[in-house]
Amino acid sequence: SPVYLVGEKGGDPPARITGGERCITGLSVARLTGDIAFTATDPTSPAEVYIADPDGTNERLVTDLNREWSAAVAPSPPERFSYRVDNNDIDGWIMKPFDFDPGKRYPAPLWIHGGPHREFGYYYSHEFQVDAGAGYVLIYTNPRGSQGYGEAFSRACVGDWGGGDFRDIMAGVDEALRRYPFIDPARLGVIGISYGGYLTNWTITHTNRFKAACSEGSICNIHTQFGTSDIGHIWDVAESGGRLPWDDPVWYSEHSPLTHVRNVETPLLLIHAEDDLRCPIDQAEQFFVALKKLRKDVTFVRFPGESHTFSALGRPRHRLERHRIILDWFGKNLAQ
């Protein structure tokens, strides 16, 4: 996310004044001088404050808030790769574990972002660093629906949840396995939050390639999401391509992981916040009950007093417990 300088009356094209493989997360411009102050992060550094001249030159670091943390840890940098699906160029990354040994084979969770119109990029992810520090290779991609690649690509999943987006993430796994022989194909995991949780649920109802899964704040039944989510009556219609549940119940059913729940063979950890208004907790309850009725391997963890974003903004003790639960789950299921 660079910063561009745009003329007040147009004319000259926008000029990029900050760059690098990093993400600008906040920006302020001095009214009198035009100097800019911004916060920036990269995959191995949490955000700090910088200032620069109006044209982006003479950039200097103002804060060093993470000095002690930086001295105590060895973060892992990502490695980008690309692949092609249905005439789309897709970005993917892997992140190697701490103390990486190229002679070993490592378990690898596939991380799926939320949105669906969000994106992975060059910003610091505590989530990824925790997983890499625990000895995993991470795989993550920007399937169709992701932002940052133009409107057509971002809208390409609308009306097609579980279609092209699913093909993109699976092709990303195949490409990572082709490029990186240190990834153990027999020890793959899959994890995601919100829409990422939906696509995790969808994935394990459509393939048994993953040895363990973790679905957080997820959706399993798009039909019942309508009218119960704080944005469901708007969001579901937009994401379904304008369909209403009573006009096209077949679409809502066919695109819901719950409809295909009999296919699940992958051990699943469901994590959900009890005060989640975006993806209400009954979504996890429905999937959990169905899997228990089918005698599948499923564990359900509820976090009281937390909302949809608790993994990033919740109580510290809950966030720590969440990490422990997830690492224990993948540790148990991907160990061998």
mmCIF file of C-alpha atoms in Angstrom, residues 52-186:
data_model
loop_
_atom_site.group_PDB
_atom_site.id
_atom_site.type_symbol
_atom_site.label_atom_id
_atom_site.label_comp_id
_atom_site.label_asym_id
_atom_site.label_seq_id
_atom_site.Cartn_x
_atom_site.Cartn_y
_atom_site.Cartn_z
ATOM 1 C CA ALA A 52 9.133 12.423 5.109
ATOM 2 C CA ASP A 53 9.236 15.515 2.936
ATOM 3 C CA PRO A 54 6.165 16.239 0.777
ATOM 4 C CA ASP A 55 7.676 14.370 -2.175
ATOM 5 C CA GLY A 56 8.499 11.308 -0.050
ATOM 6 C CA THR A 57 12.226 11.993 0.187
ATOM 7 C CA ASN A 58 14.247 12.342 3.377
ATOM 8 C CA GLU A 59 12.253 9.599 5.062
ATOM 9 C CA ARG A 60 13.178 8.966 8.691
ATOM 10 C CA LEU A 61 11.987 6.722 11.487
ATOM 11 C CA VAL A 62 10.364 8.524 14.412
ATOM 12 C CA THR A 63 9.452 5.684 16.772
ATOM 13 C CA ASP A 64 11.089 2.460 17.869
ATOM 14 C CA LEU A 65 8.246 0.986 19.872
ATOM 15 C CA ASN A 66 9.155 -2.624 19.113
ATOM 16 C CA ARG A 67 12.860 -2.400 19.924
ATOM 17 C CA GLU A 68 12.828 -4.941 22.769
ATOM 18 C CA TRP A 69 10.596 -7.323 20.836
ATOM 19 C CA SER A 70 12.792 -7.093 17.741
ATOM 20 C CA ALA A 71 15.884 -7.901 19.783
ATOM 21 C CA ALA A 72 14.249 -10.983 21.300
ATOM 22 C CA VAL A 73 12.736 -12.727 18.274
ATOM 23 C CA ALA A 74 13.781 -13.929 14.830
ATOM 24 C CA PRO A 75 10.795 -13.293 12.519
ATOM 25 C CA SER A 76 10.447 -15.233 9.299
ATOM 26 C CA PRO A 77 10.265 -13.380 5.960
ATOM 27 C CA PRO A 78 7.777 -14.563 3.318
ATOM 28 C CA GLU A 79 8.750 -15.864 -0.109
ATOM 29 C CA ARG A 80 6.429 -14.917 -2.969
ATOM 30 C CA PHE A 81 5.458 -17.172 -5.864
ATOM 31 C CA SER A 82 2.836 -16.874 -8.597
ATOM 32 C CA TYR A 83 0.704 -19.301 -10.577
ATOM 33 C CA ARG A 84 -2.078 -19.187 -13.136
ATOM 34 C CA VAL A 85 -5.674 -20.425 -12.878
ATOM 35 C CA ASP A 86 -8.435 -19.783 -15.434
ATOM 36 C CA ASN A 87 -6.341 -17.062 -17.116
ATOM 37 C CA ASN A 88 -5.796 -15.294 -13.788
ATOM 38 C CA ASP A 89 -2.334 -14.685 -12.345
ATOM 39 C CA ILE A 90 -2.535 -15.502 -8.631
ATOM 40 C CA ASP A 91 -0.105 -14.377 -5.935
ATOM 41 C CA GLY A 92 0.993 -16.829 -3.279
ATOM 42 C CA TRP A 93 3.543 -16.865 -0.484
ATOM 43 C CA ILE A 94 5.195 -19.321 1.842
ATOM 44 C CA MET A 95 6.783 -18.542 5.173
ATOM 45 C CA LYS A 96 9.455 -20.896 6.452
ATOM 46 C CA PRO A 97 9.668 -21.870 10.119
ATOM 47 C CA PHE A 98 12.219 -20.573 12.561
ATOM 48 C CA ASP A 99 15.528 -22.473 12.374
ATOM 49 C CA PHE A 100 14.579 -23.817 8.951
ATOM 50 C CA ASP A 101 16.462 -26.914 7.766
ATOM 51 C CA PRO A 102 16.144 -27.560 3.990
ATOM 52 C CA GLY A 103 16.802 -31.247 4.588
ATOM 53 C CA LYS A 104 13.628 -31.678 6.625
ATOM 54 C CA ARG A 105 9.993 -31.952 5.596
ATOM 55 C CA TYR A 106 7.557 -29.709 7.414
ATOM 56 C CA PRO A 107 3.823 -29.671 8.098
ATOM 57 C CA ALA A 108 2.098 -26.760 6.368
ATOM 58 C CA PRO A 109 -1.176 -24.984 7.158
ATOM 59 C CA LEU A 110 -2.912 -23.184 4.299
ATOM 60 C CA TRP A 111 -4.146 -19.807 5.569
ATOM 61 C CA ILE A 112 -7.259 -18.353 3.858
ATOM 62 C CA HIS A 113 -8.003 -14.649 4.290
ATOM 63 C CA GLY A 114 -11.411 -13.200 5.117
ATOM 64 C CA GLY A 115 -13.596 -10.738 3.324
ATOM 65 C CA PRO A 116 -13.788 -12.295 0.791
ATOM 66 C CA HIS A 117 -12.553 -8.952 -0.554
ATOM 67 C CA ARG A 118 -9.475 -8.632 1.603
ATOM 68 C CA GLU A 119 -5.953 -9.560 0.635
ATOM 69 C CA PHE A 120 -2.632 -10.778 1.939
ATOM 70 C CA GLY A 121 0.276 -8.438 1.373
ATOM 71 C CA TYR A 122 3.525 -7.121 2.757
ATOM 72 C CA TYR A 123 2.395 -6.353 6.301
ATOM 73 C CA TYR A 124 3.322 -7.825 9.647
ATOM 74 C CA SER A 125 1.147 -10.727 10.791
ATOM 75 C CA HIS A 126 1.611 -11.836 14.369
ATOM 76 C CA GLU A 127 -0.537 -14.848 13.479
ATOM 77 C CA PHE A 128 1.910 -16.006 10.819
ATOM 78 C CA GLN A 129 4.980 -15.393 12.967
ATOM 79 C CA VAL A 130 3.509 -17.442 15.827
ATOM 80 C CA ASP A 131 2.836 -20.347 13.472
ATOM 81 C CA ALA A 132 6.257 -20.125 11.813
ATOM 82 C CA GLY A 133 7.870 -19.951 15.242
ATOM 83 C CA ALA A 134 6.052 -23.169 16.164
ATOM 84 C CA GLY A 135 7.704 -25.043 13.294
ATOM 85 C CA TYR A 136 5.229 -24.767 10.413
ATOM 86 C CA VAL A 137 5.628 -23.715 6.811
ATOM 87 C CA LEU A 138 2.752 -21.375 6.013
ATOM 88 C CA ILE A 139 1.064 -21.261 2.612
ATOM 89 C CA TYR A 140 -1.170 -18.300 1.791
ATOM 90 C CA THR A 141 -2.591 -16.930 -1.431
ATOM 91 C CA ASN A 142 -4.800 -14.193 -2.889
ATOM 92 C CA PRO A 143 -7.544 -16.120 -4.723
ATOM 93 C CA ARG A 144 -10.112 -14.419 -6.942
ATOM 94 C CA GLY A 145 -12.182 -12.076 -4.823
ATOM 95 C CA SER A 146 -9.076 -10.506 -3.274
ATOM 96 C CA GLN A 147 -8.595 -6.759 -3.506
ATOM 97 C CA GLY A 148 -5.590 -5.068 -5.067
ATOM 98 C CA TYR A 149 -5.860 -6.637 -8.527
ATOM 99 C CA GLY A 150 -8.646 -4.585 -10.071
ATOM 100 C CA GLU A 151 -12.418 -4.590 -9.758
ATOM 101 C CA ALA A 152 -13.028 -7.498 -12.124
ATOM 102 C CA PHE A 153 -10.775 -9.824 -10.123
ATOM 103 C CA SER A 154 -12.247 -8.647 -6.818
ATOM 104 C CA ARG A 155 -15.786 -9.320 -8.068
ATOM 105 C CA ALA A 156 -14.891 -12.676 -9.624
ATOM 106 C CA CYS A 157 -16.117 -14.649 -6.589
ATOM 107 C CA VAL A 158 -19.493 -12.903 -6.398
ATOM 108 C CA GLY A 159 -22.200 -15.505 -6.954
ATOM 109 C CA ASP A 160 -19.527 -18.204 -7.047
ATOM 110 C CA TRP A 161 -18.455 -18.825 -3.452
ATOM 111 C CA GLY A 162 -16.775 -22.217 -3.324
ATOM 112 C CA GLY A 163 -16.140 -22.183 -7.080
ATOM 113 C CA GLY A 164 -13.209 -20.326 -8.591
ATOM 114 C CA ASP A 165 -11.968 -19.197 -5.179
ATOM 115 C CA PHE A 166 -11.705 -22.826 -4.075
ATOM 116 C CA ARG A 167 -9.899 -23.803 -7.291
ATOM 117 C CA ASP A 168 -7.435 -20.952 -6.748
ATOM 118 C CA ILE A 169 -6.449 -21.946 -3.221
ATOM 119 C CA MET A 170 -6.080 -25.605 -4.142
ATOM 120 C CA ALA A 171 -3.950 -24.712 -7.166
ATOM 121 C CA GLY A 172 -1.842 -22.606 -4.788
ATOM 122 C CA VAL A 173 -1.260 -25.639 -2.588
ATOM 123 C CA ASP A 174 -0.271 -27.691 -5.632
ATOM 124 C CA GLU A 175 2.130 -24.977 -6.793
ATOM 125 C CA ALA A 176 3.709 -24.680 -3.355
ATOM 126 C CA LEU A 177 4.217 -28.443 -3.196
ATOM 127 C CA ARG A 178 5.765 -28.397 -6.683
ATOM 128 C CA ARG A 179 8.188 -25.599 -5.829
ATOM 129 C CA TYR A 180 9.107 -26.435 -2.239
ATOM 130 C CA PRO A 181 10.026 -30.088 -1.598
ATOM 131 C CA PHE A 182 10.426 -29.419 2.120
ATOM 132 C CA ILE A 183 6.599 -29.200 2.486
ATOM 133 C CA ASP A 184 5.180 -32.565 3.546
ATOM 134 C CA PRO A 185 2.085 -33.268 1.377
ATOM 135 C CA ALA A 186 0.842 -35.759 3.962
#
